[in-house]
């Protein structure tokens, strides 16, 4: 009976006593725990020889930075040449924490934000659907014929709120309106084929 009780109620995992957590704490003891310490921590992690630790600690740091100082983190990760996975993780972490602020931060970015934004439209549709139209309105027409990112994002948003998504699609400039409407109608047809 005691074994069955343990099997049915396993203890939550605890990482506070692990070696990896101790290393993480030591890094913070050396370089600091404030927002200002994030670049130094990032550099120290990048100098680690073990690729597993480097990747694990960078992942943890990106999440921590999104909590401490997302605006500075956005500037840091959106410098040309930064790792695209870390950039994506940072933006998605910020979207989870504060979607409106993350979208504002993205829209405030200067050059080269369009490609990243186009690739992030589904996540924006999931986390900040009310801002999707505003974001897409600023995007140029896709260069490739096969790019369906706008359509796919609007289909996701329309599945949750058809009328708001339809209004947003209709308000778009011509550059992306067709794709937005196609995605909206695609979702609409799933629930009401005749109406769509």
PDB file of C-alpha atoms in Angstrom:
ATOM      1  CA  UNK A   1       0.000   0.000   0.000  1.00  0.00           C
ATOM      2  CA  UNK A   2       2.862   2.358   0.816  1.00  0.00           C
ATOM      3  CA  UNK A   3       4.512   1.713  -2.578  1.00  0.00           C
ATOM      4  CA  UNK A   4       1.202   2.300  -4.366  1.00  0.00           C
ATOM      5  CA  UNK A   5       0.735   5.580  -2.495  1.00  0.00           C
ATOM      6  CA  UNK A   6       4.219   6.755  -3.538  1.00  0.00           C
ATOM      7  CA  UNK A   7       3.587   5.713  -7.159  1.00  0.00           C
ATOM      8  CA  UNK A   8       0.273   7.588  -7.245  1.00  0.00           C
ATOM      9  CA  UNK A   9       1.685  10.724  -5.593  1.00  0.00           C
ATOM     10  CA  UNK A  10       5.202  11.199  -6.925  1.00  0.00           C
ATOM     11  CA  UNK A  11       7.151  14.098  -5.473  1.00  0.00           C
ATOM     12  CA  UNK A  12       7.534  17.131  -7.671  1.00  0.00           C
ATOM     13  CA  UNK A  13      11.011  17.310  -9.171  1.00  0.00           C
ATOM     14  CA  UNK A  14      13.405  19.491  -7.228  1.00  0.00           C
ATOM     15  CA  UNK A  15      16.353  21.065  -8.991  1.00  0.00           C
ATOM     16  CA  UNK A  16      17.614  23.236  -6.151  1.00  0.00           C
ATOM     17  CA  UNK A  17      20.068  20.537  -5.035  1.00  0.00           C
ATOM     18  CA  UNK A  18      21.343  19.644  -8.513  1.00  0.00           C
ATOM     19  CA  UNK A  19      24.857  20.383  -9.717  1.00  0.00           C
ATOM     20  CA  UNK A  20      23.506  22.280 -12.701  1.00  0.00           C
ATOM     21  CA  UNK A  21      21.485  24.589 -10.470  1.00  0.00           C
ATOM     22  CA  UNK A  22      24.545  25.163  -8.267  1.00  0.00           C
ATOM     23  CA  UNK A  23      26.531  26.160 -11.377  1.00  0.00           C
ATOM     24  CA  UNK A  24      23.711  28.492 -12.427  1.00  0.00           C
ATOM     25  CA  UNK A  25      23.726  30.138  -8.998  1.00  0.00           C
ATOM     26  CA  UNK A  26      27.524  30.472  -9.070  1.00  0.00           C
ATOM     27  CA  UNK A  27      27.344  32.253 -12.430  1.00  0.00           C
ATOM     28  CA  UNK A  28      24.908  34.725 -10.880  1.00  0.00           C
ATOM     29  CA  UNK A  29      27.116  35.108  -7.794  1.00  0.00           C
ATOM     30  CA  UNK A  30      30.036  36.072 -10.034  1.00  0.00           C
ATOM     31  CA  UNK A  31      28.277  38.241 -12.629  1.00  0.00           C
ATOM     32  CA  UNK A  32      25.166  39.468 -10.815  1.00  0.00           C
ATOM     33  CA  UNK A  33      21.424  38.973 -10.815  1.00  0.00           C
ATOM     34  CA  UNK A  34      20.245  42.308 -12.180  1.00  0.00           C
ATOM     35  CA  UNK A  35      19.146  43.296 -15.653  1.00  0.00           C
ATOM     36  CA  UNK A  36      22.502  45.013 -16.127  1.00  0.00           C
ATOM     37  CA  UNK A  37      24.284  41.695 -15.509  1.00  0.00           C
ATOM     38  CA  UNK A  38      22.529  39.881 -18.362  1.00  0.00           C
ATOM     39  CA  UNK A  39      25.095  40.689 -21.121  1.00  0.00           C
ATOM     40  CA  UNK A  40      27.996  39.594 -18.883  1.00  0.00           C
ATOM     41  CA  UNK A  41      26.163  36.377 -18.008  1.00  0.00           C
ATOM     42  CA  UNK A  42      25.462  35.759 -21.693  1.00  0.00           C
ATOM     43  CA  UNK A  43      29.160  36.222 -22.521  1.00  0.00           C
ATOM     44  CA  UNK A  44      30.300  33.948 -19.672  1.00  0.00           C
ATOM     45  CA  UNK A  45      27.892  31.235 -20.772  1.00  0.00           C
ATOM     46  CA  UNK A  46      29.100  31.564 -24.368  1.00  0.00           C
ATOM     47  CA  UNK A  47      32.656  30.845 -23.206  1.00  0.00           C
ATOM     48  CA  UNK A  48      31.716  27.510 -21.628  1.00  0.00           C
ATOM     49  CA  UNK A  49      33.317  24.488 -23.286  1.00  0.00           C
ATOM     50  CA  UNK A  50      30.449  22.031 -22.687  1.00  0.00           C
ATOM     51  CA  UNK A  51      27.830  22.509 -25.454  1.00  0.00           C
ATOM     52  CA  UNK A  52      25.055  21.017 -23.278  1.00  0.00           C
ATOM     53  CA  UNK A  53      25.664  23.496 -20.452  1.00  0.00           C
ATOM     54  CA  UNK A  54      26.085  26.362 -22.889  1.00  0.00           C
ATOM     55  CA  UNK A  55      22.722  25.639 -24.528  1.00  0.00           C
ATOM     56  CA  UNK A  56      20.888  24.916 -21.243  1.00  0.00           C
ATOM     57  CA  UNK A  57      22.216  28.051 -19.537  1.00  0.00           C
ATOM     58  CA  UNK A  58      21.556  30.257 -22.562  1.00  0.00           C
ATOM     59  CA  UNK A  59      17.966  28.977 -22.630  1.00  0.00           C
ATOM     60  CA  UNK A  60      17.542  29.749 -18.933  1.00  0.00           C
ATOM     61  CA  UNK A  61      19.147  33.173 -19.350  1.00  0.00           C
ATOM     62  CA  UNK A  62      16.873  34.117 -22.250  1.00  0.00           C
ATOM     63  CA  UNK A  63      13.799  33.305 -20.120  1.00  0.00           C
ATOM     64  CA  UNK A  64      15.215  35.229 -17.163  1.00  0.00           C
ATOM     65  CA  UNK A  65      16.076  38.252 -19.321  1.00  0.00           C
ATOM     66  CA  UNK A  66      12.518  38.373 -20.702  1.00  0.00           C
ATOM     67  CA  UNK A  67      11.307  38.699 -17.108  1.00  0.00           C
ATOM     68  CA  UNK A  68      13.882  41.211 -15.866  1.00  0.00           C
ATOM     69  CA  UNK A  69      14.281  43.668 -18.730  1.00  0.00           C
ATOM     70  CA  UNK A  70      12.496  42.727 -21.946  1.00  0.00           C
ATOM     71  CA  UNK A  71      13.181  46.018 -23.742  1.00  0.00           C
ATOM     72  CA  UNK A  72      16.947  45.688 -23.281  1.00  0.00           C
ATOM     73  CA  UNK A  73      16.770  41.992 -24.115  1.00  0.00           C
ATOM     74  CA  UNK A  74      14.951  42.772 -27.351  1.00  0.00           C
ATOM     75  CA  UNK A  75      17.714  45.174 -28.373  1.00  0.00           C
ATOM     76  CA  UNK A  76      20.360  42.613 -27.441  1.00  0.00           C
ATOM     77  CA  UNK A  77      18.853  39.669 -29.288  1.00  0.00           C
ATOM     78  CA  UNK A  78      17.854  41.629 -32.377  1.00  0.00           C
ATOM     79  CA  UNK A  79      21.404  42.648 -33.215  1.00  0.00           C
ATOM     80  CA  UNK A  80      22.394  41.215 -36.582  1.00  0.00           C
ATOM     81  CA  UNK A  81      24.298  37.968 -36.226  1.00  0.00           C
ATOM     82  CA  UNK A  82      22.633  36.782 -33.021  1.00  0.00           C
ATOM     83  CA  UNK A  83      21.379  33.228 -32.846  1.00  0.00           C
ATOM     84  CA  UNK A  84      17.920  33.035 -34.452  1.00  0.00           C
ATOM     85  CA  UNK A  85      16.714  30.377 -31.985  1.00  0.00           C
ATOM     86  CA  UNK A  86      17.593  32.586 -29.037  1.00  0.00           C
ATOM     87  CA  UNK A  87      15.882  35.560 -30.695  1.00  0.00           C
ATOM     88  CA  UNK A  88      12.734  33.501 -31.266  1.00  0.00           C
ATOM     89  CA  UNK A  89      12.787  32.086 -27.728  1.00  0.00           C
ATOM     90  CA  UNK A  90      13.228  35.572 -26.265  1.00  0.00           C
ATOM     91  CA  UNK A  91      10.299  36.993 -28.221  1.00  0.00           C
ATOM     92  CA  UNK A  92       8.055  34.043 -27.377  1.00  0.00           C
ATOM     93  CA  UNK A  93       8.968  34.285 -23.673  1.00  0.00           C
ATOM     94  CA  UNK A  94       8.098  37.981 -23.708  1.00  0.00           C
ATOM     95  CA  UNK A  95       4.847  37.288 -25.568  1.00  0.00           C
ATOM     96  CA  UNK A  96       3.861  34.805 -22.839  1.00  0.00           C
ATOM     97  CA  UNK A  97       4.604  37.327 -20.098  1.00  0.00           C
ATOM     98  CA  UNK A  98       3.187  40.493 -21.672  1.00  0.00           C
ATOM     99  CA  UNK A  99       1.906  40.095 -25.232  1.00  0.00           C
ATOM    100  CA  UNK A 100       0.942  43.765 -25.837  1.00  0.00           C
ATOM    101  CA  UNK A 101       4.357  45.017 -24.700  1.00  0.00           C
ATOM    102  CA  UNK A 102       6.150  42.368 -26.771  1.00  0.00           C
ATOM    103  CA  UNK A 103       4.239  43.399 -29.889  1.00  0.00           C
ATOM    104  CA  UNK A 104       5.013  47.069 -29.143  1.00  0.00           C
ATOM    105  CA  UNK A 105       8.693  46.147 -28.790  1.00  0.00           C
ATOM    106  CA  UNK A 106       8.642  44.269 -32.067  1.00  0.00           C
ATOM    107  CA  UNK A 107       6.949  47.120 -33.922  1.00  0.00           C
ATOM    108  CA  UNK A 108       9.506  49.563 -32.530  1.00  0.00           C
ATOM    109  CA  UNK A 109      12.385  47.568 -34.016  1.00  0.00           C
ATOM    110  CA  UNK A 110      14.121  49.183 -36.933  1.00  0.00           C
ATOM    111  CA  UNK A 111      15.559  47.355 -39.890  1.00  0.00           C
ATOM    112  CA  UNK A 112      15.181  43.625 -40.538  1.00  0.00           C
ATOM    113  CA  UNK A 113      12.106  43.136 -38.353  1.00  0.00           C
ATOM    114  CA  UNK A 114       9.851  42.075 -41.246  1.00  0.00           C
ATOM    115  CA  UNK A 115      11.225  38.569 -41.845  1.00  0.00           C
ATOM    116  CA  UNK A 116      11.273  37.757 -38.139  1.00  0.00           C
ATOM    117  CA  UNK A 117       7.772  39.144 -37.715  1.00  0.00           C
ATOM    118  CA  UNK A 118       6.408  37.189 -40.664  1.00  0.00           C
ATOM    119  CA  UNK A 119       7.813  34.019 -39.103  1.00  0.00           C
ATOM    120  CA  UNK A 120       6.228  34.957 -35.739  1.00  0.00           C
ATOM    121  CA  UNK A 121       2.715  35.728 -36.967  1.00  0.00           C
ATOM    122  CA  UNK A 122       1.195  32.466 -35.710  1.00  0.00           C
ATOM    123  CA  UNK A 123       2.572  33.087 -32.219  1.00  0.00           C
ATOM    124  CA  UNK A 124       1.245  36.655 -32.333  1.00  0.00           C
ATOM    125  CA  UNK A 125      -2.146  35.299 -33.464  1.00  0.00           C
ATOM    126  CA  UNK A 126      -2.095  32.923 -30.499  1.00  0.00           C
ATOM    127  CA  UNK A 127      -0.922  35.375 -27.822  1.00  0.00           C
ATOM    128  CA  UNK A 128      -2.079  38.790 -29.084  1.00  0.00           C
ATOM    129  CA  UNK A 129      -4.797  38.231 -31.700  1.00  0.00           C
ATOM    130  CA  UNK A 130      -6.179  41.748 -31.303  1.00  0.00           C
ATOM    131  CA  UNK A 131      -2.835  43.127 -32.524  1.00  0.00           C
ATOM    132  CA  UNK A 132      -2.489  40.854 -35.565  1.00  0.00           C
ATOM    133  CA  UNK A 133      -4.069  43.310 -38.014  1.00  0.00           C
ATOM    134  CA  UNK A 134      -1.862  46.147 -36.801  1.00  0.00           C
ATOM    135  CA  UNK A 135       1.270  44.032 -37.252  1.00  0.00           C
ATOM    136  CA  UNK A 136       0.314  42.698 -40.683  1.00  0.00           C
ATOM    137  CA  UNK A 137      -0.638  46.201 -41.872  1.00  0.00           C
ATOM    138  CA  UNK A 138       3.025  47.193 -41.500  1.00  0.00           C
ATOM    139  CA  UNK A 139       4.394  44.206 -43.383  1.00  0.00           C
ATOM    140  CA  UNK A 140       5.257  44.470 -47.057  1.00  0.00           C
ATOM    141  CA  UNK A 141       3.769  42.039 -49.533  1.00  0.00           C
ATOM    142  CA  UNK A 142       5.506  38.657 -49.236  1.00  0.00           C
ATOM    143  CA  UNK A 143       8.303  38.170 -51.736  1.00  0.00           C
ATOM    144  CA  UNK A 144       7.569  34.503 -52.361  1.00  0.00           C
ATOM    145  CA  UNK A 145       4.373  33.146 -53.845  1.00  0.00           C
ATOM    146  CA  UNK A 146       4.404  30.239 -51.399  1.00  0.00           C
ATOM    147  CA  UNK A 147       4.552  32.399 -48.263  1.00  0.00           C
ATOM    148  CA  UNK A 148       1.254  31.783 -46.456  1.00  0.00           C
ATOM    149  CA  UNK A 149       2.214  33.178 -43.050  1.00  0.00           C
ATOM    150  CA  UNK A 150      -0.459  35.909 -43.076  1.00  0.00           C
ATOM    151  CA  UNK A 151      -3.161  33.478 -44.207  1.00  0.00           C
ATOM    152  CA  UNK A 152      -2.192  30.908 -41.572  1.00  0.00           C
ATOM    153  CA  UNK A 153      -2.089  33.481 -38.756  1.00  0.00           C
ATOM    154  CA  UNK A 154      -5.495  34.904 -39.681  1.00  0.00           C
ATOM    155  CA  UNK A 155      -6.948  31.398 -39.861  1.00  0.00           C
ATOM    156  CA  UNK A 156      -5.728  30.782 -36.295  1.00  0.00           C
ATOM    157  CA  UNK A 157      -7.140  34.072 -35.039  1.00  0.00           C
ATOM    158  CA  UNK A 158     -10.469  33.566 -36.841  1.00  0.00           C
ATOM    159  CA  UNK A 159     -10.901  30.142 -35.253  1.00  0.00           C
ATOM    160  CA  UNK A 160     -11.171  31.951 -31.896  1.00  0.00           C
ATOM    161  CA  UNK A 161     -12.921  35.197 -32.863  1.00  0.00           C
ATOM    162  CA  UNK A 162     -14.290  35.263 -36.392  1.00  0.00           C
ATOM    163  CA  UNK A 163     -15.962  38.671 -36.383  1.00  0.00           C
ATOM    164  CA  UNK A 164     -12.975  40.588 -34.934  1.00  0.00           C
ATOM    165  CA  UNK A 165     -10.583  38.812 -37.290  1.00  0.00           C
ATOM    166  CA  UNK A 166     -12.798  39.527 -40.298  1.00  0.00           C
ATOM    167  CA  UNK A 167     -12.918  43.232 -39.370  1.00  0.00           C
ATOM    168  CA  UNK A 168      -9.121  43.285 -39.030  1.00  0.00           C
ATOM    169  CA  UNK A 169      -8.651  41.539 -42.387  1.00  0.00           C
ATOM    170  CA  UNK A 170     -11.008  43.930 -44.171  1.00  0.00           C
ATOM    171  CA  UNK A 171      -9.187  46.941 -42.713  1.00  0.00           C
ATOM    172  CA  UNK A 172      -5.792  45.869 -44.060  1.00  0.00           C
ATOM    173  CA  UNK A 173      -4.113  47.605 -46.964  1.00  0.00           C
ATOM    174  CA  UNK A 174      -4.128  45.706 -50.250  1.00  0.00           C
ATOM    175  CA  UNK A 175      -0.630  44.280 -49.773  1.00  0.00           C
ATOM    176  CA  UNK A 176      -1.754  41.496 -47.406  1.00  0.00           C
ATOM    177  CA  UNK A 177      -5.557  41.748 -47.437  1.00  0.00           C
ATOM    178  CA  UNK A 178      -6.142  38.804 -49.792  1.00  0.00           C
ATOM    179  CA  UNK A 179      -4.127  36.420 -47.623  1.00  0.00           C
ATOM    180  CA  UNK A 180      -5.772  37.676 -44.439  1.00  0.00           C
ATOM    181  CA  UNK A 181      -9.235  37.232 -45.926  1.00  0.00           C
ATOM    182  CA  UNK A 182      -8.306  33.780 -47.254  1.00  0.00           C
ATOM    183  CA  UNK A 183      -7.261  32.668 -43.778  1.00  0.00           C
ATOM    184  CA  UNK A 184     -10.357  34.155 -42.184  1.00  0.00           C
ATOM    185  CA  UNK A 185     -12.677  32.462 -44.680  1.00  0.00           C
ATOM    186  CA  UNK A 186     -10.769  29.203 -44.288  1.00  0.00           C
ATOM    187  CA  UNK A 187     -11.549  29.179 -40.557  1.00  0.00           C
ATOM    188  CA  UNK A 188     -15.101  30.396 -41.158  1.00  0.00           C
ATOM    189  CA  UNK A 189     -15.766  27.579 -43.634  1.00  0.00           C
ATOM    190  CA  UNK A 190     -14.858  24.984 -40.995  1.00  0.00           C
ATOM    191  CA  UNK A 191     -17.682  26.138 -38.762  1.00  0.00           C
ATOM    192  CA  UNK A 192     -20.178  27.505 -41.333  1.00  0.00           C
ATOM    193  CA  UNK A 193     -19.416  26.498 -44.904  1.00  0.00           C
ATOM    194  CA  UNK A 194     -22.642  27.974 -46.273  1.00  0.00           C
ATOM    195  CA  UNK A 195     -22.121  31.328 -44.525  1.00  0.00           C
ATOM    196  CA  UNK A 196     -18.495  31.564 -45.629  1.00  0.00           C
TER     197      UNK A 196
END
